[in-house]
Short mmCIF file of C-alpha atoms in Angstrom, two decimals:
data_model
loop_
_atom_site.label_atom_id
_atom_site.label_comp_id
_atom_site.label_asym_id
_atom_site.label_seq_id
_atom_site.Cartn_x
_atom_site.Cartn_y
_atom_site.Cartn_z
CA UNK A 84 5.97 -24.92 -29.65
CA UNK A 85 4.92 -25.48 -25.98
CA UNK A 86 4.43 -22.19 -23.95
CA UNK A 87 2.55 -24.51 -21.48
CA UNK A 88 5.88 -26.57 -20.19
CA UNK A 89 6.05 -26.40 -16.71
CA UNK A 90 8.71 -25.27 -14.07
CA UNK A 91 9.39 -29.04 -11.60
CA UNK A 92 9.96 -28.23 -7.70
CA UNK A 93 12.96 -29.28 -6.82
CA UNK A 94 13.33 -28.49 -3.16
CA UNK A 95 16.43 -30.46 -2.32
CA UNK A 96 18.72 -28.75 -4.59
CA UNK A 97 21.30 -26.55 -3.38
CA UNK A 98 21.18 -22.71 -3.65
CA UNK A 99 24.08 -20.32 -3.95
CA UNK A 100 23.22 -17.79 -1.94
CA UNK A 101 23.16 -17.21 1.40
CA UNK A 102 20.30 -18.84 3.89
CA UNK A 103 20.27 -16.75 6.69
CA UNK A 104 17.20 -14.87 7.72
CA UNK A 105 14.48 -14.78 9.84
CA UNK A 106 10.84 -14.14 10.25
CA UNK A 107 11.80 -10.65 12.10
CA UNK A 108 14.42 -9.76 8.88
CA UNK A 109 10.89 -10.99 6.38
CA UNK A 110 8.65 -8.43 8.64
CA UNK A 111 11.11 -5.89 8.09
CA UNK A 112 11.57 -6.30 4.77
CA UNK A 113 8.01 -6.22 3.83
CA UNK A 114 7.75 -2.92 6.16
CA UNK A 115 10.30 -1.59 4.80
CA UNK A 116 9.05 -2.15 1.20
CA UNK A 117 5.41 -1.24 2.17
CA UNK A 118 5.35 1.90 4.16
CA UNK A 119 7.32 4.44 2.41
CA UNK A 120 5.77 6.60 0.03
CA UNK A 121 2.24 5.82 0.65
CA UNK A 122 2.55 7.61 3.82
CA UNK A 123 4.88 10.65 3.35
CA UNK A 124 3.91 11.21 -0.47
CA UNK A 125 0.22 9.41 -1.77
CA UNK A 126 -1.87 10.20 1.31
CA UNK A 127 -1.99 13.78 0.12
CA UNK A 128 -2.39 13.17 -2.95
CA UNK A 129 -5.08 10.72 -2.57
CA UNK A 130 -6.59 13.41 -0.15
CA UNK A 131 -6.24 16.48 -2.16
CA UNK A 132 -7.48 15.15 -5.80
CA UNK A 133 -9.54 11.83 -5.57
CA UNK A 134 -10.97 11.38 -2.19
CA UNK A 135 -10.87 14.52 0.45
CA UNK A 136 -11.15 12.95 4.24
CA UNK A 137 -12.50 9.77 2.49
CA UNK A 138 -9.07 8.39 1.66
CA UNK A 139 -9.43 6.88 4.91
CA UNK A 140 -11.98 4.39 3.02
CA UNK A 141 -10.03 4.76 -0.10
CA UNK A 142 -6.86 2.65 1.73
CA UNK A 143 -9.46 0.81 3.67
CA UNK A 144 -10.82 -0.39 -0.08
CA UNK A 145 -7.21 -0.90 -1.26
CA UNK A 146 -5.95 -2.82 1.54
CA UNK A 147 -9.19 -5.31 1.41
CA UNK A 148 -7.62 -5.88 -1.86
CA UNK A 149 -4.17 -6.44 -1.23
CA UNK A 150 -5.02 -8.80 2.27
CA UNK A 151 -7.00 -10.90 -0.12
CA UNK A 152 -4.19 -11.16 -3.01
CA UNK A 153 -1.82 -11.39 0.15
CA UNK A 154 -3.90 -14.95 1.18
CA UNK A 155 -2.94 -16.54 -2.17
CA UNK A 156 1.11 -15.38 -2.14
CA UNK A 157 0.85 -16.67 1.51
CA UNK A 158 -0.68 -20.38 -0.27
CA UNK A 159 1.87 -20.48 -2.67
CA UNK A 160 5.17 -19.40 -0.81
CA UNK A 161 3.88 -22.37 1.80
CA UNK A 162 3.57 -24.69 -0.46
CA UNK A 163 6.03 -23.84 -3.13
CA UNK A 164 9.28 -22.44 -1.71
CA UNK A 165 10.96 -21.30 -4.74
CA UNK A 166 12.59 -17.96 -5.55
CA UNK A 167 11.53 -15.42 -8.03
CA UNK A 168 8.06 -15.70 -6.18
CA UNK A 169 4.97 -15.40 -8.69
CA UNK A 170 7.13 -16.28 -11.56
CA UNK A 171 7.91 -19.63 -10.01
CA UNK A 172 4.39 -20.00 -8.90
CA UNK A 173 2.95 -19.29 -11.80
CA UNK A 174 5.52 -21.64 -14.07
CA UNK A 175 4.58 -24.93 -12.01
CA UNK A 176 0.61 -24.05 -12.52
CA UNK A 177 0.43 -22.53 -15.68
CA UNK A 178 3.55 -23.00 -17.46
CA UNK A 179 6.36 -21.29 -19.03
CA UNK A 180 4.84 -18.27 -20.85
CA UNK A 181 1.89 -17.42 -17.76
CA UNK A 182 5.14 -17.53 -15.38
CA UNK A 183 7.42 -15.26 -17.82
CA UNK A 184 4.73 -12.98 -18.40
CA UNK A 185 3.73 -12.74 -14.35
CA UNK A 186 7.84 -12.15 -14.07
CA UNK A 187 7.71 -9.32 -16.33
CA UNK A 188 4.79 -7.66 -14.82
CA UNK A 189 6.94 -7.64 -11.79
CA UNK A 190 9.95 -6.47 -13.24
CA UNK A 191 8.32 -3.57 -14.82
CA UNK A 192 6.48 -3.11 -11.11
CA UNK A 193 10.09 -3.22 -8.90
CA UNK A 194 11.64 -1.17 -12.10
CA UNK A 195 9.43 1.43 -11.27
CA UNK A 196 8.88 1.22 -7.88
CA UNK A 197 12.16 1.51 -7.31
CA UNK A 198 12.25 4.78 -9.59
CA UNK A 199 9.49 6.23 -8.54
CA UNK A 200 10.48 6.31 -4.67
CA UNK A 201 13.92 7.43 -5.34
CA UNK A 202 11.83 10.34 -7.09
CA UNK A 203 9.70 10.99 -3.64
CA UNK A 204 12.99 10.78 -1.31
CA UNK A 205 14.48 13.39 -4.01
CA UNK A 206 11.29 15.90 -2.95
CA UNK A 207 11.73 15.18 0.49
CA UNK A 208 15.21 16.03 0.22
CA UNK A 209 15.29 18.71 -2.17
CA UNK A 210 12.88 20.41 0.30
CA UNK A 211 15.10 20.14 3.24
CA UNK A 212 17.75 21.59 1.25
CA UNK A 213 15.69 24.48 0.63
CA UNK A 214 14.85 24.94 4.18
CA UNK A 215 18.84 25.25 4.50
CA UNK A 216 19.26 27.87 1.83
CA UNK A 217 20.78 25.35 -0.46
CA UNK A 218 19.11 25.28 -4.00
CA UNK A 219 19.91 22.99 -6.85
CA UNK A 220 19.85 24.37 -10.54
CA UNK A 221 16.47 23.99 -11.46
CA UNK A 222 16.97 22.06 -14.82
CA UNK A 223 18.04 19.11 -12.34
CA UNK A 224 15.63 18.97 -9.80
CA UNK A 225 12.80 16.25 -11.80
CA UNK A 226 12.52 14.26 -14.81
CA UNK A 227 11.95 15.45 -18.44
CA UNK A 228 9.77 17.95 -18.43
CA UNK A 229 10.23 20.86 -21.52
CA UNK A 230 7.89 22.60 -20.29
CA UNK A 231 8.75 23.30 -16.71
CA UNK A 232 12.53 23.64 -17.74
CA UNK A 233 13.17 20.33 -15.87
CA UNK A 234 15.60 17.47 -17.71
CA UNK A 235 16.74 14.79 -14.98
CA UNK A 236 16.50 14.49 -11.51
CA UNK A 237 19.91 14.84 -9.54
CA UNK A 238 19.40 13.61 -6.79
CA UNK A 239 17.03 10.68 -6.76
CA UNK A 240 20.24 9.46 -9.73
CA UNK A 241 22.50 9.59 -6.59
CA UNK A 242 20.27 7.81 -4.47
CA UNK A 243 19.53 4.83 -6.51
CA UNK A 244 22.88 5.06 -7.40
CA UNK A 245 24.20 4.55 -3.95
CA UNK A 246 21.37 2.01 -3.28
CA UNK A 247 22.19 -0.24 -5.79
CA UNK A 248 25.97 -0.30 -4.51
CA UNK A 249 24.70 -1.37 -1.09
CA UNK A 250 22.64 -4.00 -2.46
CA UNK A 251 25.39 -5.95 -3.70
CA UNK A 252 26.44 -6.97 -0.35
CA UNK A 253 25.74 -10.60 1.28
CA UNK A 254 22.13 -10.41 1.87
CA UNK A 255 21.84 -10.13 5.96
CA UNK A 256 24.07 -7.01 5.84
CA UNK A 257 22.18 -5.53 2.78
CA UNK A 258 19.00 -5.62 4.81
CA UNK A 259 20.53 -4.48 8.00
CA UNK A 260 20.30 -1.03 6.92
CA UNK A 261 17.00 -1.78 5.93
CA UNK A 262 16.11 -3.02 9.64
CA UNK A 263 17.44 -0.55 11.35
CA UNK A 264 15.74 2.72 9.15
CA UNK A 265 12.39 0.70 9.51
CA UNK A 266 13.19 1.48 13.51
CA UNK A 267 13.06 5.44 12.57
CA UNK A 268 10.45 4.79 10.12
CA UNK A 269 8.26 3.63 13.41
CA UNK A 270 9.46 6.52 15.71
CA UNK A 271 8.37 9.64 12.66
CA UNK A 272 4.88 7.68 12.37
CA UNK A 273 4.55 7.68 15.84
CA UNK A 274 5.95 11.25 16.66
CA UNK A 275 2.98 12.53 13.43
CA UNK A 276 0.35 10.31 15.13
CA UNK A 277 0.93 11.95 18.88
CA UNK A 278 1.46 15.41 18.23
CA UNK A 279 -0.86 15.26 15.03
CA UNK A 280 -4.24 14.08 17.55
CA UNK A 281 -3.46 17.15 19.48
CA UNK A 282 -4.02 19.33 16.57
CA UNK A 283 -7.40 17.80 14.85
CA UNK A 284 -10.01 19.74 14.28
CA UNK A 285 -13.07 17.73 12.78
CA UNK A 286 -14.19 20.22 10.76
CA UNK A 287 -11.72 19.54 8.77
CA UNK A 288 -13.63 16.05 8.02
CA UNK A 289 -16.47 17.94 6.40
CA UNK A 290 -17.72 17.66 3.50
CA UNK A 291 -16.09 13.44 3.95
CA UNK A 292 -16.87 12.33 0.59
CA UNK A 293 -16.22 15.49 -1.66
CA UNK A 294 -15.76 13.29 -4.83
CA UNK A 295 -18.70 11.44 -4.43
CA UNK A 296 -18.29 7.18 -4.17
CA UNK A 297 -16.25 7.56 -7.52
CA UNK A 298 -13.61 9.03 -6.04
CA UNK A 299 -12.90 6.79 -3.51
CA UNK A 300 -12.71 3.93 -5.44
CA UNK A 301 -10.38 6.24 -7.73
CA UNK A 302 -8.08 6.83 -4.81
CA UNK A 303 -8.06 2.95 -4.01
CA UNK A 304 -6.69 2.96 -7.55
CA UNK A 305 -3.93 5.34 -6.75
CA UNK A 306 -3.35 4.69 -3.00
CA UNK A 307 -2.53 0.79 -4.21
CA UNK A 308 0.76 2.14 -4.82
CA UNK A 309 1.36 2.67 -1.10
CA UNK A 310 0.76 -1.06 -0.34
CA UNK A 311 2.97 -2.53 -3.05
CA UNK A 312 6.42 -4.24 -1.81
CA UNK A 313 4.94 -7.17 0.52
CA UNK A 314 5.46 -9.52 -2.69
CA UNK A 315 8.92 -8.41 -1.83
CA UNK A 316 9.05 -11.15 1.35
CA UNK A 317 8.53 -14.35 -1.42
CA UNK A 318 11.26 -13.24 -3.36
CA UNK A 319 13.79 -14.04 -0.55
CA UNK A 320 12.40 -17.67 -0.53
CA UNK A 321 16.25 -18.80 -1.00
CA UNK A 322 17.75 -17.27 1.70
CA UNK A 323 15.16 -17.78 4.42
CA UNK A 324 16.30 -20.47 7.13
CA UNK A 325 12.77 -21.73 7.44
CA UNK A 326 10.26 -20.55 4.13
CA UNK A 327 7.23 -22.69 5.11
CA UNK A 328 6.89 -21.27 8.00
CA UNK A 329 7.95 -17.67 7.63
CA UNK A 330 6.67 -16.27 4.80
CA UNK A 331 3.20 -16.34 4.76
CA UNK A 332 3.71 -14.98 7.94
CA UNK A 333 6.33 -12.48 6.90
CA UNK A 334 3.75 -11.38 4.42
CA UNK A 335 0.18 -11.38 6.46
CA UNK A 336 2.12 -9.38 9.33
CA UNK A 337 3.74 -6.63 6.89
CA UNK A 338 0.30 -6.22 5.23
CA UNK A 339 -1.63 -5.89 8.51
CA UNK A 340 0.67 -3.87 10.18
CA UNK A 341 1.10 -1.59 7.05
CA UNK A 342 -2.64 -1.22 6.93
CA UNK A 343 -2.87 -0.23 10.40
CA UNK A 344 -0.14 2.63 10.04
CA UNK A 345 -2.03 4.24 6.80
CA UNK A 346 -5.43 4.38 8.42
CA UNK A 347 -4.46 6.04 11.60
CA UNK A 348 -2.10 8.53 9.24
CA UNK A 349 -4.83 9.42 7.00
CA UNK A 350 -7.43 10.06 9.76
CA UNK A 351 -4.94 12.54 11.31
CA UNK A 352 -3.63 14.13 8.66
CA UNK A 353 -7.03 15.06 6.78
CA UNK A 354 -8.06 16.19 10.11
CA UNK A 355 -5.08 18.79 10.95
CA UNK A 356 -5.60 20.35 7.15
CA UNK A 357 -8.26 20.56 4.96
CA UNK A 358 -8.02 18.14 2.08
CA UNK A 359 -8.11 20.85 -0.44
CA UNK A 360 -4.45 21.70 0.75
CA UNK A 361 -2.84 18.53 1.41
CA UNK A 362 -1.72 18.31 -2.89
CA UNK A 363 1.92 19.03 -2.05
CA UNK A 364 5.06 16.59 -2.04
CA UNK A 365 5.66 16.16 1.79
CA UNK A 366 2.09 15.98 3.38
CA UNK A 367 2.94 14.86 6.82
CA UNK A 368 5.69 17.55 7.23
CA UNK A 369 3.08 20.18 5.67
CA UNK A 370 0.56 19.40 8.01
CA UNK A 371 3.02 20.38 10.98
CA UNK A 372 4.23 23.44 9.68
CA UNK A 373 0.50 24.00 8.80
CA UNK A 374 0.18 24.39 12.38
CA UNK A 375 2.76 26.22 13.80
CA UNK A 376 5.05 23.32 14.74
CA UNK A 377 8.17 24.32 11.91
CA UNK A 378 10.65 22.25 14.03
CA UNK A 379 8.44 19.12 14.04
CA UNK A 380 7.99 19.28 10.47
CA UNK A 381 11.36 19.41 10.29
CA UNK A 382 12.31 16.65 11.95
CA UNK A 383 9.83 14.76 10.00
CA UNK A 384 10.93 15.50 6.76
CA UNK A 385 14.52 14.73 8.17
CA UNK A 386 13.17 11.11 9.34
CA UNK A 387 11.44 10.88 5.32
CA UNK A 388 14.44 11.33 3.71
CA UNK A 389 16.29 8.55 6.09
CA UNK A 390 13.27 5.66 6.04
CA UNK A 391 12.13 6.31 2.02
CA UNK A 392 15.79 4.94 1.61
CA UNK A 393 14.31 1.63 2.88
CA UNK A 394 11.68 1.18 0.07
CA UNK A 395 14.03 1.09 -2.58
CA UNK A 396 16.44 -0.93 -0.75
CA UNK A 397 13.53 -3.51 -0.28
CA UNK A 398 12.43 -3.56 -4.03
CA UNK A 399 15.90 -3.45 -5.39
CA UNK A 400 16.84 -6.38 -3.62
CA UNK A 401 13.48 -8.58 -4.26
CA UNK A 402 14.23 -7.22 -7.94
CA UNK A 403 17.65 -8.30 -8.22
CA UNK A 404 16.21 -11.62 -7.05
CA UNK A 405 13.71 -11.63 -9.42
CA UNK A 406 15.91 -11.40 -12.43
CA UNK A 407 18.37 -13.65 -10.82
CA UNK A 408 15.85 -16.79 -10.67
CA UNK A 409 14.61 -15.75 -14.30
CA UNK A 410 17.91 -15.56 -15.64
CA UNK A 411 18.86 -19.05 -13.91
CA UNK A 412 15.66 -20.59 -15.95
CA UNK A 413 17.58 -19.42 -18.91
CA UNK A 414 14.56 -16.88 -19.89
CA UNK A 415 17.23 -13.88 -19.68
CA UNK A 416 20.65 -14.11 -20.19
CA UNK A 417 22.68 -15.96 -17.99
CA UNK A 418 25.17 -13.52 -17.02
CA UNK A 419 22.24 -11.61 -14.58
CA UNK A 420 22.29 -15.20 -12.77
CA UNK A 421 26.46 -14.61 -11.87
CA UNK A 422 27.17 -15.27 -8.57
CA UNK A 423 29.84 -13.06 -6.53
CA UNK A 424 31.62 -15.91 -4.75
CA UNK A 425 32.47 -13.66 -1.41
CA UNK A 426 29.07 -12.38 -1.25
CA UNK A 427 27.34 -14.81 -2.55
CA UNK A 428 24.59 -12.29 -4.63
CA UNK A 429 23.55 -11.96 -7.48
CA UNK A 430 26.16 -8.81 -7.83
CA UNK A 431 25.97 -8.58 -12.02
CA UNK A 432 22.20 -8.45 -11.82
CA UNK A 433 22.15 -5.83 -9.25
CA UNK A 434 24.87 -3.46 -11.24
CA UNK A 435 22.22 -3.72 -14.29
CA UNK A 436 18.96 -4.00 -12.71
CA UNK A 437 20.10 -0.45 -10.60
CA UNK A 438 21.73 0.77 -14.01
CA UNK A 439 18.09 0.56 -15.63
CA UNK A 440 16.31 1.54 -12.41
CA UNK A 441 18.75 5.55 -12.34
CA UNK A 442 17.66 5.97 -15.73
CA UNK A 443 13.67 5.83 -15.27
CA UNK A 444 14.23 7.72 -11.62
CA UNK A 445 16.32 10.77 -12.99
CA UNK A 446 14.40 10.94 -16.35
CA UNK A 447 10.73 10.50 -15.54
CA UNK A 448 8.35 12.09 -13.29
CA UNK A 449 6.89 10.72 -10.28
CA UNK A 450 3.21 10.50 -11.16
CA UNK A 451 3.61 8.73 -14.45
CA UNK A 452 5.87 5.80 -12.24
CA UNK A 453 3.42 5.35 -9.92
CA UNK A 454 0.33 4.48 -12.30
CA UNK A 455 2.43 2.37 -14.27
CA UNK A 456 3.74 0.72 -11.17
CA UNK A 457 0.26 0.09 -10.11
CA UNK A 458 -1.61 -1.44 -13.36
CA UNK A 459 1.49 -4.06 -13.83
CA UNK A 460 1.40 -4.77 -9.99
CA UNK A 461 -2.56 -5.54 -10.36
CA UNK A 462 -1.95 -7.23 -13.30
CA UNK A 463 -0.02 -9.58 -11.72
CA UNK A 464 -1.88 -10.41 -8.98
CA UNK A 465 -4.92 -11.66 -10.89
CA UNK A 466 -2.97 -13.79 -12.74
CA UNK A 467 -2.19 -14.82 -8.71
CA UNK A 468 -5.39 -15.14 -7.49
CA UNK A 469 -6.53 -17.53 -10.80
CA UNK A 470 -2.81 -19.48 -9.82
CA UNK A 471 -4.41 -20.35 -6.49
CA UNK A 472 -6.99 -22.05 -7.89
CA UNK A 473 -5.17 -23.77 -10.26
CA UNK A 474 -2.74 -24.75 -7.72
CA UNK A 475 -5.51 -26.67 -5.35
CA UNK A 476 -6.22 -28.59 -8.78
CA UNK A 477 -3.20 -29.72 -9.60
CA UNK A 478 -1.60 -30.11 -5.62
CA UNK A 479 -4.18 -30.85 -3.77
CA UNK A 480 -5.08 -29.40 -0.25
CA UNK A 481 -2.44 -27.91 1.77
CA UNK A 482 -1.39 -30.20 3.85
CA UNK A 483 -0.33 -29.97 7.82
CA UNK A 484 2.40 -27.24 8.16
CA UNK A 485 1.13 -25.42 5.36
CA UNK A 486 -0.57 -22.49 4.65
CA UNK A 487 -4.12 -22.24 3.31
CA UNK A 488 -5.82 -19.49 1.76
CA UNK A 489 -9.58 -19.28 3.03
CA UNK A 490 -12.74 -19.36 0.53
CA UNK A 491 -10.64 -20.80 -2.19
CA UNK A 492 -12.08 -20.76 -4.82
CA UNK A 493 -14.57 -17.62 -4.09
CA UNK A 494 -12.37 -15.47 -2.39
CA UNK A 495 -9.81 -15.68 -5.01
CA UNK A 496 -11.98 -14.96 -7.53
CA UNK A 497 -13.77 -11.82 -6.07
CA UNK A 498 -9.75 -10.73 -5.28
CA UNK A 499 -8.71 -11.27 -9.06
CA UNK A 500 -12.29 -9.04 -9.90
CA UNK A 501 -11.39 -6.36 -7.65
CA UNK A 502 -7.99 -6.24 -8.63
CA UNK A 503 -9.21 -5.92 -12.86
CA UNK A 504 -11.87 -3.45 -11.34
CA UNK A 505 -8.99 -0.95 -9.86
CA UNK A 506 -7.12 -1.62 -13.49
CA UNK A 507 -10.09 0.09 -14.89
CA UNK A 508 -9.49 3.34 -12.67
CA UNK A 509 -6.50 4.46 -14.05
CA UNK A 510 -6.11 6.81 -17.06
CA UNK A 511 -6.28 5.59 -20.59
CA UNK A 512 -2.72 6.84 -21.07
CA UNK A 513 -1.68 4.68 -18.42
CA UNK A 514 -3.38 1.78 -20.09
CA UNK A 515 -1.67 2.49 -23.97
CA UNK A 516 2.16 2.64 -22.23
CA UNK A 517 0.56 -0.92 -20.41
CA UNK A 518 -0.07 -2.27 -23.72
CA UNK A 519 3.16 -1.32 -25.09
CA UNK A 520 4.77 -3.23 -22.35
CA UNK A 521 2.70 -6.18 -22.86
CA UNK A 522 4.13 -6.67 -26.75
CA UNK A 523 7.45 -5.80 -24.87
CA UNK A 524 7.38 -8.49 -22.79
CA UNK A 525 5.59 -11.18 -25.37
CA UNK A 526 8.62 -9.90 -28.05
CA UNK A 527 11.23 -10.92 -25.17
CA UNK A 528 10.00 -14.52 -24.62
CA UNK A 529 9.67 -15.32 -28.17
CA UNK A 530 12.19 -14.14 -29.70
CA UNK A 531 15.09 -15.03 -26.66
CA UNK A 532 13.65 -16.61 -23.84
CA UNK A 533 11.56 -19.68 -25.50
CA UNK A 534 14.61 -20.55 -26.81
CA UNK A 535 16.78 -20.22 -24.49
CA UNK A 536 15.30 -21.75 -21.83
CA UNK A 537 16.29 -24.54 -19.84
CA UNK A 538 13.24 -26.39 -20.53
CA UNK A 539 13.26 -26.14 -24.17
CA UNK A 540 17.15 -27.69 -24.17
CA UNK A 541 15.52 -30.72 -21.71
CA UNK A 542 12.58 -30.98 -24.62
#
């Protein structure tokens, strides 16, 4: 048995799908991906129970993190232009069972992600249907919960439900939705951040660092979430016009510009409300009805229920691609890897992938997604940051045209220690359900996908 076989690069053969888009369509993608829930959902969260004004640092710490893990997908998409990003990386440096195991990280990660939004954009919306004097029967309004009387979540079913229909379409078109809420997205940040500085009162900043230095390295943990999605960008390597070039761009530029956008939000929005109030669903449309500005608000929460839809657009898709390669390896059955011949996407994939993705999104609640979502995401990007150096070994240097990560090997290794260090923030429960999907996804490969794959019929 060889779990070490590797994945060959075979640039010149021919892909099925479509190869249409741009660096400007990557940049949205990733932004679209990125900046979602971290700003209208975590940054009160992260406020409220781990860091007070500090979250500020807290994404600061976070997005050190993900730049530095961002580096060594920017390496590999340059230099290996496959789809199904770290899972094709990882099978041409480590082999088979590193790149299956990466893959499933990333599944579960997407899977979640996707759920977990659709559970935010169901707050945002339930809320504004409140506002309206329109209330949903409580037992539908979140996922299982006994207790509160709560058994699946309505709307955010809907949502994914309509998402995953919309993915199906021929990629450009998919993603033009996508472009054009990421537009929006832009004008609610910017209508928070003007109107917000008016309304600062620096008291507000005091006591900073409530929690002590523990907490903000515990919101890092939690505010990682926020920054998840610009893996999305490598998992489009098929149907970019010009990979090389554009995605490690696509991917430094979402990051950056993502980073930007969260700093500037949290600064404001711990200094219109004290932290100790900011632990509700909509944050940035609480702070403006915490000051008197109701029709603001309003139209805040209005533009939060419009642009969340472009996070789980963006993961569904890179998801659906995901599967798609891994199925085309032969590691998962080979029906996900069905082309639609008008469309040319993955459309099978997509109908199961957002099948799977409404269950977890109308059956679970939001906080449990989002730490599983984070320890499988960090999970998979030290296995990233050791790829890099494995990938100078075995390649070479990057060569003219291509992209080079800096400090290789030191800065990949402090990234793959921070990114075990933020692991070790999150709650042991977290960590058991992580465990569980580790035998999941070992089970999987040994008892299907060694066998089936395509590299064990060419041994």
């Amino acid at each position: 048995m060889d779990i070490f076989r590797k994945k060959s690069i075979n640039p010149s053969s021919k892909s099925e799908l479509s190869k249409n888009l741009k660096l400007k369509d990557l940049i949205l993608l990733g932004i679209g991906a990125v900046i979602g829930t971290g700003i209208f959902v975590v940054t009160g969260t992260a406020a409220a129970d781990y860091a007070g004004p500090a979250a500020t640092l807290s994404f600061l710490v976070a997005a050190i993190v993900v730049i530095a893990s961002g580096f060594s997908f920017a390496e590999f998409s340059s230099r290996i232009p496959i789809t199904g990003g770290p899972y094709g990386y990882l099978s041409v440096v480590f082999g088979e069972f590193s790149g299956w195991m990466a893959g499933w990280f990333l599944i579960c990660e997407y899977l979640l992600a996707v759920s977990s939004v659709a559970s935010g954009w169901s707050s945002y919306f339930q809320g504004f249907l409140t506002s309206v004097g329109i209330h949903l029967p409580h037992a539908l309004t979140a996922g299982y919960n006994a207790k509160n009387g709560t058994y699946i979540d309505l709307v955010a079913a809907i949502i994914v439900l309509f998402i995953t229909v919309w993915v199906t379409q021929e990629a450009k078109k998919a993603l033009s939705l996508n472009n054009i809420m990421v537009w929006v997205k832009f004008g609610v940040i910017a209508l928070f951040i003007v109107v917000g500085l008016f309304f600062i009162e620096p008291g507000n900043w005091k006591p900073y660092v409530p929690f002590g230095v523990s907490g903000i390295f515990d919101g890092a943990a939690l505010v990682f979430f926020a920054f998840l999605g610009f893996d999305a960008i490598a998992m489009a390597a098929e149907e970019v016009e010009n990979p090389k070039r554009d995605i490690p761009r696509g991917i430094i530029g979402s990051i950056l510009i993502a980073t930007t956008l969260y700093v500037i939000v949290t600064v404001i929005l711990t200094g219109m409300v004290p932290y100790t109030k900011l632990g509700v669903g909509d944050p940035v449309a609480f702070a403006m009805r915490f000051v008197g500005l109701e029709n603001v608000g309003t139209i805040l929460s209005i533009g939060a229920i419009f642009t969340l839809l472009t996070v789980t657009i963006s993961m569904l898709y890179s998801l659906v691609r995901l599967i798609y390669a891994i199925s085309k390896d032969g590691l998962l059955p080979s029906f996900l890897s069905k082309i639609d011949k008008k469309r040319r996407t993955p459309v099978t994939a997509t109908y199961v992938t957002g099948m799977i993705a409404l269950f977890f999104a109308a059956a679970f609640p939001i906080n449990l997604l989002a730490e599983l979502t984070n320890i499988t995401a960090l999970a998979c990007l030290v296995m990233m940051s050791l790829g890099v150096i494995r990938l100078r070994k075995i390649m070479g240097e990057p060569t003219t045209g291509e992209y080079r990560m800096p400090f290789v090997p030191v800065l990949p290794l402090i990234s793959a220690a921070a990114c075990a260090f933020l692991m070790t923030r999150l709650t042991s429960a977290t960590w058991i359900v992580f465990s569980i999907t580790i035998v999941i996804g070992v089970a999987i490969y040994f008892l299907y996908g060694y066998r089936n794959s395509h590299l064990n019929q060419k041994d």
